[in-house]
Coordinates of C-alpha atoms and ligand atoms in Angstrom, one line a residue:
M4 CA 7.6 3.9 -27.3
T5 CA 10.2 4.6 -29.9
T6 CA 13.3 2.4 -29.7
H7 CA 16.4 2.2 -31.7
L8 CA 15.2 -0.8 -33.0
D9 CA 12.2 1.0 -34.7
L10 CA 14.4 3.7 -36.4
P11 CA 15.7 3.2 -39.8
M12 CA 19.0 1.4 -40.2
L13 CA 21.2 0.0 -42.8
P14 CA 20.1 -3.5 -44.0
N15 CA 23.5 -4.8 -43.0
V16 CA 22.9 -3.6 -39.3
A17 CA 19.3 -5.1 -39.4
D18 CA 20.7 -8.5 -40.7
F19 CA 23.7 -8.4 -38.3
I20 CA 21.5 -7.8 -35.1
S21 CA 19.1 -10.3 -36.2
R22 CA 21.1 -13.2 -35.1
P23 CA 22.9 -14.1 -31.7
H24 CA 26.7 -13.5 -31.6
A25 CA 29.7 -15.4 -30.4
S26 CA 33.4 -14.9 -30.2
F27 CA 35.4 -14.6 -33.7
I28 CA 38.3 -16.9 -33.6
D29 CA 40.7 -18.0 -36.5
G30 CA 38.9 -15.8 -39.0
R31 CA 35.4 -16.6 -38.4
E32 CA 32.6 -16.3 -35.7
G33 CA 31.6 -19.5 -34.2
A34 CA 28.2 -20.7 -33.0
P35 CA 27.3 -19.2 -29.7
D36 CA 28.4 -21.3 -26.7
G37 CA 27.9 -20.7 -23.0
E38 CA 25.5 -18.2 -21.4
A39 CA 24.2 -15.5 -23.7
I40 CA 24.3 -11.7 -22.7
D41 CA 21.8 -9.4 -23.6
S42 CA 23.0 -6.4 -25.8
I43 CA 20.8 -3.6 -24.4
D44 CA 19.4 -0.4 -26.2
P45 CA 20.0 2.2 -23.5
S46 CA 17.5 4.5 -25.0
S47 CA 14.7 2.1 -24.2
G48 CA 15.9 -1.0 -22.2
A49 CA 14.8 -3.3 -25.1
T50 CA 17.3 -6.2 -26.1
I51 CA 19.1 -5.6 -29.4
T52 CA 20.8 -9.1 -29.7
T53 CA 22.8 -11.5 -27.6
V54 CA 26.6 -12.2 -27.4
E55 CA 28.0 -15.1 -25.7
A56 CA 29.9 -14.9 -22.5
A57 CA 33.0 -16.7 -23.7
S58 CA 34.2 -19.6 -21.4
A59 CA 37.8 -20.3 -20.3
A60 CA 37.9 -23.0 -22.8
T61 CA 36.8 -20.4 -25.8
V62 CA 39.3 -17.9 -24.5
D63 CA 42.0 -20.7 -24.5
R64 CA 41.1 -21.3 -28.2
A65 CA 41.4 -17.5 -29.1
V66 CA 44.8 -17.1 -27.4
R67 CA 46.1 -20.3 -29.2
S68 CA 44.9 -19.2 -32.4
A69 CA 46.6 -15.8 -31.9
H70 CA 49.8 -17.6 -30.6
A71 CA 49.8 -19.7 -33.8
A72 CA 49.2 -16.7 -36.2
F73 CA 52.0 -14.9 -34.3
V74 CA 54.4 -17.7 -34.9
G75 CA 53.2 -18.5 -38.3
S76 CA 52.2 -15.6 -40.4
W77 CA 52.1 -12.2 -39.1
S78 CA 55.4 -11.4 -37.3
T79 CA 57.3 -12.9 -40.2
M80 CA 55.2 -11.2 -43.0
S81 CA 57.2 -8.5 -44.8
P82 CA 56.9 -5.0 -43.5
P83 CA 55.5 -3.4 -46.6
A84 CA 52.8 -6.4 -46.8
R85 CA 51.8 -5.6 -43.2
E86 CA 51.5 -1.9 -44.1
R87 CA 49.3 -2.8 -47.1
V88 CA 46.9 -4.9 -44.8
L89 CA 46.5 -2.0 -42.4
H90 CA 45.9 0.5 -45.2
R91 CA 43.4 -1.8 -46.5
L92 CA 41.5 -2.2 -43.3
A93 CA 41.4 1.7 -43.1
D94 CA 39.9 1.9 -46.4
L95 CA 37.3 -0.7 -45.3
L96 CA 36.3 1.3 -42.2
E97 CA 35.9 4.3 -44.4
Q98 CA 33.7 2.3 -46.7
Y99 CA 31.6 1.2 -43.9
A100 CA 31.6 4.1 -41.6
T101 CA 27.9 4.6 -41.4
E102 CA 27.2 0.8 -40.7
L103 CA 29.9 0.7 -38.0
A104 CA 28.7 3.7 -36.4
Q105 CA 25.2 2.2 -36.1
Y106 CA 26.3 -0.5 -34.1
D107 CA 28.0 1.8 -31.4
A108 CA 24.8 4.2 -31.6
L109 CA 22.6 1.1 -31.0
E110 CA 24.5 -0.3 -28.0
S111 CA 25.9 3.0 -26.4
G112 CA 23.0 5.3 -27.4
K113 CA 25.6 8.0 -28.7
P114 CA 24.1 9.9 -31.7
A115 CA 25.0 7.9 -34.8
A116 CA 26.1 11.0 -36.8
F117 CA 28.6 12.0 -34.1
V118 CA 30.0 8.5 -33.9
E119 CA 30.6 8.3 -37.7
A120 CA 32.3 11.8 -37.7
V121 CA 34.3 11.3 -34.5
D122 CA 34.9 7.5 -33.5
V123 CA 34.9 6.0 -37.0
A124 CA 37.2 8.8 -38.2
L125 CA 39.5 8.3 -35.3
A126 CA 39.6 4.7 -35.9
V127 CA 40.5 5.2 -39.5
E128 CA 43.2 7.5 -38.4
Q129 CA 44.8 5.1 -36.2
F130 CA 45.1 2.6 -38.9
R131 CA 46.4 5.0 -41.5
Y132 CA 49.0 6.6 -39.0
Y133 CA 50.3 3.2 -37.7
A134 CA 50.1 1.6 -41.2
G135 CA 53.3 3.8 -41.8
W136 CA 55.3 2.3 -39.2
P137 CA 56.3 -1.3 -40.1
T138 CA 58.7 -0.2 -42.6
K139 CA 60.4 2.3 -40.3
L140 CA 61.2 -0.1 -37.2
Q141 CA 64.9 0.1 -36.5
G142 CA 67.3 -1.1 -34.2
A143 CA 70.9 0.4 -33.5
T144 CA 74.6 -0.6 -33.7
I145 CA 76.2 -0.3 -30.4
A146 CA 79.7 1.0 -29.8
V147 CA 81.4 -1.5 -27.2
P148 CA 85.1 -1.2 -26.1
D149 CA 85.9 -4.7 -27.5
V150 CA 86.0 -4.0 -31.4
T151 CA 86.3 -7.6 -32.1
N152 CA 82.4 -7.8 -31.3
H153 CA 79.6 -6.4 -33.6
V154 CA 76.7 -5.5 -31.4
Y155 CA 73.3 -4.5 -32.7
T156 CA 69.7 -4.3 -31.4
R157 CA 66.7 -5.6 -33.0
R158 CA 63.1 -4.2 -32.2
E159 CA 60.8 -7.1 -32.0
P160 CA 57.0 -8.0 -31.2
L161 CA 56.0 -9.1 -27.7
G162 CA 53.7 -11.8 -29.1
V163 CA 50.0 -12.2 -28.2
V164 CA 48.6 -9.0 -27.0
V165 CA 45.3 -8.8 -25.2
A166 CA 43.2 -5.6 -25.6
I167 CA 40.4 -4.8 -23.3
T168 CA 38.2 -1.9 -24.3
P169 CA 35.5 0.1 -22.4
W170 CA 31.9 0.4 -23.7
N171 CA 32.1 4.3 -24.4
F172 CA 34.3 4.3 -27.4
P173 CA 34.1 0.6 -28.8
L174 CA 35.4 0.8 -32.3
C175 CA 37.6 3.9 -31.7
Q176 CA 39.3 2.2 -28.5
A177 CA 39.8 -1.1 -30.4
A178 CA 41.6 0.8 -33.2
I179 CA 43.7 2.7 -30.7
K180 CA 45.1 -0.6 -29.3
L181 CA 45.1 -2.7 -32.4
A182 CA 46.8 -0.4 -35.1
P183 CA 50.1 0.1 -33.2
A184 CA 50.2 -3.6 -31.7
L185 CA 49.5 -4.9 -35.3
A186 CA 51.8 -2.6 -36.9
A187 CA 54.6 -3.8 -34.5
G188 CA 54.0 -7.3 -35.6
N189 CA 51.9 -8.7 -32.5
T190 CA 48.6 -10.7 -32.8
I191 CA 45.6 -9.9 -30.8
V192 CA 42.9 -11.1 -28.7
L193 CA 40.3 -8.1 -28.2
K194 CA 37.6 -8.2 -25.6
P195 CA 35.2 -5.3 -26.0
S196 CA 32.8 -4.4 -23.2
E197 CA 30.1 -6.8 -23.0
M198 CA 27.8 -3.8 -23.5
T199 CA 29.1 -3.0 -26.8
S200 CA 30.6 -5.9 -28.8
L201 CA 29.0 -5.7 -32.3
S202 CA 31.4 -3.1 -33.9
S203 CA 34.6 -5.1 -32.6
L204 CA 33.0 -8.4 -34.1
R205 CA 32.3 -6.6 -37.5
L206 CA 35.9 -5.1 -37.4
A207 CA 37.4 -8.7 -37.2
E208 CA 35.3 -9.5 -40.3
L209 CA 36.7 -6.5 -42.0
A210 CA 40.3 -7.4 -41.1
I211 CA 39.8 -10.6 -42.8
E212 CA 38.4 -9.0 -45.9
A213 CA 41.5 -6.6 -45.7
G214 CA 43.9 -9.6 -46.1
M215 CA 44.7 -10.2 -42.4
P216 CA 45.5 -13.7 -41.8
P217 CA 43.1 -15.7 -39.6
G218 CA 44.0 -15.7 -36.0
V219 CA 45.9 -12.3 -36.3
L220 CA 42.9 -10.6 -34.6
N221 CA 40.5 -12.6 -32.5
V222 CA 37.6 -11.1 -30.4
V223 CA 36.2 -12.7 -27.6
T224 CA 32.9 -11.4 -26.1
G225 CA 31.9 -11.5 -22.6
P226 CA 32.1 -9.8 -19.1
G227 CA 35.2 -8.9 -17.2
N228 CA 34.8 -11.8 -15.0
P229 CA 35.2 -14.7 -15.9
T230 CA 36.0 -13.9 -19.8
G231 CA 38.4 -11.0 -19.2
A232 CA 40.2 -12.5 -16.2
A233 CA 40.6 -15.9 -18.0
L234 CA 42.2 -13.8 -20.9
T235 CA 44.5 -11.7 -18.9
S236 CA 45.9 -14.7 -16.9
H237 CA 46.2 -16.9 -19.7
P238 CA 50.0 -18.0 -19.8
L239 CA 50.6 -17.5 -23.5
V240 CA 49.6 -13.7 -23.0
H241 CA 52.5 -11.6 -22.8
S242 CA 51.0 -8.2 -22.9
I243 CA 47.7 -6.4 -21.7
T244 CA 46.6 -3.1 -23.0
F245 CA 43.5 -1.9 -21.2
T246 CA 41.2 1.2 -21.2
G247 CA 38.6 1.4 -18.6
S248 CA 37.9 2.4 -15.1
E249 CA 40.5 3.1 -12.5
Q250 CA 39.0 0.3 -10.3
V251 CA 39.4 -2.3 -13.0
G252 CA 42.8 -0.8 -14.0
R253 CA 44.3 -1.2 -10.4
E254 CA 43.0 -4.8 -10.4
L255 CA 44.5 -5.7 -13.7
G256 CA 47.8 -3.8 -12.9
R257 CA 48.1 -6.0 -9.7
S258 CA 47.5 -9.4 -11.5
A259 CA 49.8 -8.4 -14.6
G260 CA 52.6 -7.3 -12.0
G261 CA 52.3 -10.6 -10.1
A262 CA 52.5 -12.4 -13.5
L263 CA 55.3 -10.3 -15.0
K264 CA 53.3 -9.3 -18.1
H265 CA 53.6 -5.9 -19.8
A266 CA 50.4 -3.8 -19.0
S267 CA 49.5 -0.3 -20.2
L268 CA 46.4 1.2 -18.4
E269 CA 44.3 4.1 -19.7
L270 CA 41.8 5.0 -16.9
G271 CA 39.5 7.7 -15.9
G272 CA 39.6 11.5 -15.5
K273 CA 38.2 14.2 -13.6
N274 CA 39.5 17.0 -15.9
P275 CA 39.9 20.6 -14.8
H276 CA 38.8 23.2 -17.5
I277 CA 40.2 26.7 -16.4
I278 CA 38.5 29.9 -17.9
F279 CA 40.5 32.9 -17.1
A280 CA 38.6 36.4 -17.5
D281 CA 40.6 37.6 -20.2
A282 CA 39.8 34.5 -22.4
D283 CA 37.3 34.9 -25.4
I284 CA 34.4 33.9 -23.0
E285 CA 32.1 33.0 -25.7
A286 CA 34.4 30.5 -27.3
A287 CA 35.6 29.2 -24.0
T288 CA 32.0 28.8 -22.8
A289 CA 30.9 27.2 -26.1
S290 CA 33.8 24.5 -25.7
A291 CA 33.0 24.0 -22.0
A292 CA 29.4 23.2 -22.6
T293 CA 30.2 20.9 -25.6
T294 CA 32.9 19.0 -23.7
A295 CA 30.8 18.6 -20.5
F296 CA 27.8 17.2 -22.3
F297 CA 29.2 15.4 -25.4
Y298 CA 28.1 11.8 -25.2
S299 CA 26.3 12.6 -22.0
G300 CA 29.5 13.3 -20.4
Q301 CA 30.6 9.7 -20.6
V302 CA 33.9 10.5 -21.8
C303 CA 37.3 10.2 -20.1
F304 CA 38.4 13.5 -21.2
A305 CA 35.2 15.3 -20.5
G306 CA 35.7 18.9 -19.0
S307 CA 33.6 17.8 -16.0
R308 CA 35.2 20.3 -13.5
L309 CA 34.8 23.8 -14.7
L310 CA 37.0 26.6 -12.8
V311 CA 36.0 30.1 -14.0
E312 CA 37.7 33.3 -12.8
R313 CA 35.0 34.8 -10.7
S314 CA 34.3 38.1 -12.8
A315 CA 33.4 35.7 -15.6
L316 CA 31.3 33.3 -13.8
D317 CA 27.8 34.7 -14.5
Q318 CA 28.5 34.9 -18.2
V319 CA 29.8 31.4 -18.3
M320 CA 26.9 29.8 -16.3
A321 CA 24.3 31.6 -18.6
G322 CA 26.0 30.3 -21.7
L323 CA 26.1 26.8 -20.4
E324 CA 22.4 26.9 -19.5
S325 CA 21.4 28.1 -22.8
Y326 CA 23.6 25.5 -24.5
A327 CA 22.0 22.7 -22.2
G328 CA 18.6 24.0 -23.2
Q329 CA 19.3 23.4 -26.9
L330 CA 20.5 19.9 -26.6
V331 CA 18.0 17.4 -28.1
L332 CA 17.8 14.1 -26.0
G333 CA 17.1 10.9 -27.9
A334 CA 17.9 7.5 -29.2
G335 CA 21.4 7.0 -31.1
L336 CA 19.7 6.3 -34.4
D337 CA 17.4 9.2 -34.2
P338 CA 18.8 11.9 -36.6
A339 CA 17.4 14.6 -34.5
S340 CA 19.3 13.5 -31.3
T341 CA 22.3 15.4 -30.0
M342 CA 22.5 13.7 -26.7
G343 CA 21.9 10.3 -25.9
P344 CA 21.2 8.3 -22.6
L345 CA 23.5 7.1 -19.9
S346 CA 24.7 3.6 -20.5
S347 CA 22.5 1.9 -18.1
E348 CA 20.0 2.1 -15.3
R349 CA 22.8 1.5 -12.8
Q350 CA 24.9 4.2 -14.3
R351 CA 22.1 6.6 -14.2
E352 CA 21.4 5.9 -10.4
K353 CA 25.2 6.4 -9.7
V354 CA 25.1 9.8 -11.4
E355 CA 22.0 10.7 -9.5
R356 CA 23.5 9.7 -6.1
Y357 CA 26.3 12.2 -6.9
L358 CA 23.6 14.9 -7.4
N359 CA 22.1 14.1 -4.0
G360 CA 24.5 14.3 -1.2
A361 CA 28.0 14.5 -2.7
G362 CA 28.4 18.3 -2.5
G363 CA 27.3 21.3 -3.9
R364 CA 23.7 22.0 -5.4
V365 CA 22.1 21.5 -8.8
A366 CA 21.9 25.0 -10.7
F367 CA 20.0 23.4 -13.7
G368 CA 19.0 20.0 -15.1
G369 CA 19.3 16.8 -12.8
S370 CA 16.0 15.3 -13.7
R371 CA 15.0 12.3 -15.9
P372 CA 13.1 13.3 -18.9
G373 CA 9.5 11.8 -19.4
G374 CA 7.3 11.3 -22.3
A375 CA 8.7 9.2 -25.0
L376 CA 12.1 9.0 -23.3
A377 CA 10.8 7.5 -20.1
D378 CA 11.9 4.0 -20.6
G379 CA 15.4 4.9 -21.5
Y380 CA 18.3 5.9 -19.1
F381 CA 18.2 9.4 -20.0
L382 CA 19.3 12.4 -17.5
E383 CA 19.0 16.2 -18.3
P384 CA 22.2 18.1 -19.1
T385 CA 23.1 19.3 -15.5
A386 CA 25.4 21.8 -13.7
V387 CA 26.3 21.7 -10.0
V388 CA 27.6 24.8 -8.1
D389 CA 28.8 25.7 -4.6
A390 CA 30.8 22.5 -4.2
G391 CA 33.9 22.4 -2.0
D392 CA 37.2 21.0 -3.5
Q393 CA 37.0 18.0 -1.2
D394 CA 33.5 16.9 -2.1
A395 CA 32.9 13.8 -4.0
V396 CA 31.2 15.7 -6.8
V397 CA 34.5 17.5 -7.4
T398 CA 37.0 14.7 -6.8
D399 CA 35.4 11.6 -8.7
E400 CA 34.7 10.8 -12.3
I401 CA 31.1 11.0 -12.2
F402 CA 30.6 9.7 -16.0
G403 CA 27.4 11.6 -16.7
P404 CA 26.1 14.8 -18.1
V405 CA 27.1 16.7 -15.0
V406 CA 29.7 19.9 -15.0
V407 CA 30.6 21.1 -11.7
V408 CA 31.3 24.7 -11.8
Q409 CA 33.6 26.6 -9.2
P410 CA 34.9 30.1 -9.1
F411 CA 38.6 31.1 -8.5
D412 CA 40.4 34.3 -7.8
D413 CA 44.0 33.9 -8.9
V414 CA 46.5 31.8 -10.8
D415 CA 48.4 30.2 -8.2
E416 CA 45.1 29.2 -6.4
V417 CA 43.6 27.8 -9.5
V418 CA 46.5 25.6 -10.4
L419 CA 46.7 24.3 -6.9
R420 CA 43.1 23.5 -6.9
A421 CA 43.1 22.1 -10.1
N422 CA 46.0 19.6 -9.1
T423 CA 44.3 18.5 -5.8
T424 CA 42.2 15.3 -7.4
D425 CA 44.2 12.1 -7.8
L426 CA 43.3 11.9 -11.6
G427 CA 45.3 13.6 -14.1
L428 CA 44.2 12.8 -17.6
T429 CA 43.6 16.1 -19.4
A430 CA 43.0 19.6 -18.5
G431 CA 42.0 22.8 -20.4
V432 CA 43.1 26.5 -20.1
W433 CA 41.5 29.6 -21.8
T434 CA 43.5 32.9 -21.5
Q435 CA 44.8 35.3 -24.0
D436 CA 47.9 35.8 -22.2
L437 CA 50.6 33.8 -23.8
R438 CA 53.1 33.7 -20.8
R439 CA 50.3 32.4 -18.6
A440 CA 49.2 29.8 -21.0
H441 CA 52.7 28.4 -21.1
D442 CA 53.1 28.7 -17.5
V443 CA 49.8 27.1 -16.2
S444 CA 50.2 24.3 -18.9
A445 CA 53.7 23.3 -17.3
R446 CA 52.2 23.4 -13.8
L447 CA 49.0 21.3 -14.4
Q448 CA 49.4 17.5 -13.6
A449 CA 47.7 16.0 -16.5
G450 CA 48.9 13.9 -19.8
T451 CA 47.2 16.4 -22.1
I452 CA 46.7 20.2 -21.9
W453 CA 44.5 21.9 -24.2
V454 CA 45.0 25.8 -24.6
N455 CA 42.2 27.8 -26.2
T456 CA 40.7 24.5 -27.5
Y457 CA 39.5 21.5 -25.9
G458 CA 39.2 17.8 -27.0
S459 CA 41.6 17.8 -29.8
F460 CA 42.9 14.3 -30.5
N461 CA 45.1 12.6 -33.2
A462 CA 46.9 9.3 -33.7
A463 CA 50.4 11.1 -34.0
A464 CA 50.1 12.8 -30.3
P465 CA 50.8 10.8 -27.3
W466 CA 47.7 10.3 -25.1
G467 CA 47.7 8.9 -21.5
G468 CA 47.2 10.0 -17.8
Y469 CA 49.3 11.3 -14.9
K470 CA 48.8 10.1 -11.4
S471 CA 45.9 7.6 -11.2
S472 CA 44.6 8.1 -14.7
G473 CA 46.8 5.5 -16.0
L474 CA 50.3 4.1 -16.9
G475 CA 51.8 4.3 -20.3
R476 CA 50.8 6.1 -23.6
D477 CA 48.6 5.2 -26.6
C478 CA 49.2 7.1 -29.8
G479 CA 52.3 8.6 -31.5
P480 CA 55.7 6.6 -31.4
E481 CA 55.2 5.9 -27.7
G482 CA 52.0 4.3 -28.5
L483 CA 53.9 1.9 -30.7
D484 CA 57.0 1.2 -28.4
K485 CA 55.1 -0.4 -25.8
Y486 CA 54.3 -3.2 -28.1
L487 CA 57.9 -3.8 -28.9
Q488 CA 60.9 -5.3 -27.0
T489 CA 64.5 -5.0 -27.8
K490 CA 66.9 -7.7 -28.4
T491 CA 70.6 -7.1 -28.2
V492 CA 72.9 -9.4 -30.4
W493 CA 76.6 -9.7 -29.7
M494 CA 78.5 -11.2 -32.8
G495 CA 82.2 -12.0 -32.4
L496 CA 84.0 -11.0 -35.3
Ligands
NAD506 P1 35.2 -0.9 -16.9 O1 36.7 -0.7 -16.2 O2 34.1 -1.2 -16.2 O3 35.4 -1.9 -18.0 C1 36.4 -1.8 -19.0 C2 36.6 -3.2 -19.7 O4 37.3 -4.0 -18.8 C3 35.4 -4.0 -20.2 O5 35.6 -4.7 -21.4 C4 35.2 -4.9 -19.0 O6 34.4 -6.0 -19.4 C5 36.6 -5.3 -18.7 N1 36.8 -5.8 -17.3 C6 36.1 -5.6 -16.0 N2 36.6 -6.4 -15.2 C7 37.6 -7.1 -15.6 C8 38.6 -7.9 -15.2 N3 38.5 -8.4 -13.8 N4 39.5 -8.5 -16.0 C9 39.6 -8.3 -17.3 N5 38.7 -7.4 -17.9 C10 37.8 -6.8 -17.0 O7 35.2 0.4 -17.7 P2 33.8 0.9 -18.6 O8 32.6 1.4 -17.7 O9 33.6 0.0 -19.8 O10 34.5 2.3 -19.3 C11 34.4 3.5 -18.6 C12 35.6 3.8 -18.0 O11 36.7 3.9 -19.0 C13 35.8 5.3 -17.4 O12 36.4 5.4 -16.3 C14 36.5 6.2 -18.4 O13 37.1 7.3 -18.1 C15 37.4 5.1 -18.9 N6 38.1 5.5 -20.3 C16 39.5 6.1 -20.2 C17 39.9 6.3 -21.6 C18 41.2 6.8 -21.6 O14 41.8 7.0 -22.7 N7 42.1 7.1 -20.5 C19 39.1 6.2 -22.7 C20 37.8 5.7 -22.7 C21 37.4 5.4 -21.4

């Protein structure tokens, strides 16, 4: 049996995984305390290393460290100095890109070359983009009727921000949260998913190397409960930024509301990807196949619901099947792999339940590969057809290599059907008719619409969900705004 652990990896990575890990507080990783959680290689089920399940006492130390750093060094550091630290961190992420990609590949099963080209590059981009902001934060002067007053506003950080990230984009999601929050002058306690902690711990080391004062970025490892819950309910925490499932997002939203903490929630998606018959069908099909199976479909913006104008259906289905047949399933560190496993056996079983009895029928794929991959949590790339709009396979985020393909006959019908699910993260539209492209983009209920392309992402472009896909925005100026509060100063002249 070949596992990630047998494949060639950088010496730094081999060294890092050779020891058990613990939370990173006040500038260093401590000795593991409390229960050890196995970090699992999903391509084989083997244990990579362990991370601690941080206790409430460890969480308290991390928050107090971040609070002290907020009061002490970070919020008062000059804006140009803060910018330099963030740029240096971006430089270090570039320098160690291959190493960082290997941690995420090991723990998530995603192909390492893709992680380096996509996730690490996006993380670098976040730090570079937001490094430009500290010197551009501005308040305003306010014209009030009584001219004996001088009234102005200041834009100030919130304090300690808790960032909770999902397993599927560990480094990249950490960067999406950290870069704007730090640029705004906040300090952080980051809790990565218990399944993928390693790149976040390494990121914290690199932040220190970049000149970030100890305590500005702390990382606590451990599960949602009790570690995450202890973190989000801590009285010194004023803001929570979360990316993950709708279910956990709702729970966090409720508790943050009760405690009057700021909360932004980036949640799941079931994204309609619409191909009109007048589109460049070859390009649309290639894009549809890529986005359906990229990272085994374990992507919030996966184009997992493909709506195809009836006359183009056969051509699109043939293209999808041909693309799926060329994918090479394998471990994340295997250079030949173009599609990894699912994150866990539990997740694979969940996906299989959707394939058996949640609507429609499997047109291709749907099986577990055997041979050298039998011990991993692999599932073949799969298409489901003949599903009704109310079937769970159409309405739910499956989070697996499963694309549900449905025909449609006209534009009003497809817009109505695309909007029927409760989720609204992204949508795609393929057509050569400019008027229709703008019309449909305006009518689709989703936070991002891609026209004649799919999956583009940039730190400057706001990102977030409509409806149950979330509250608030990451990226761009809006992504910064949520980590700032406005103070109004009245001065009698
Ligand atoms: P998850 O909700 O299970 O876990 C996310 C994080 O929340 C983890 O760190 C987990 O430990 C933590 N957590 C769980 N319960 C908690 C609690 N009670 N208190 C505090 N923290 C808690 O999600 P996941 O399986 O890691 O990630 C997949 C989900 O993330 C999918 O739904 C996907 O669509 C979504 N996602 C969304 C985006 C986006 O930009 N909208 C991006 C990536 C992933």
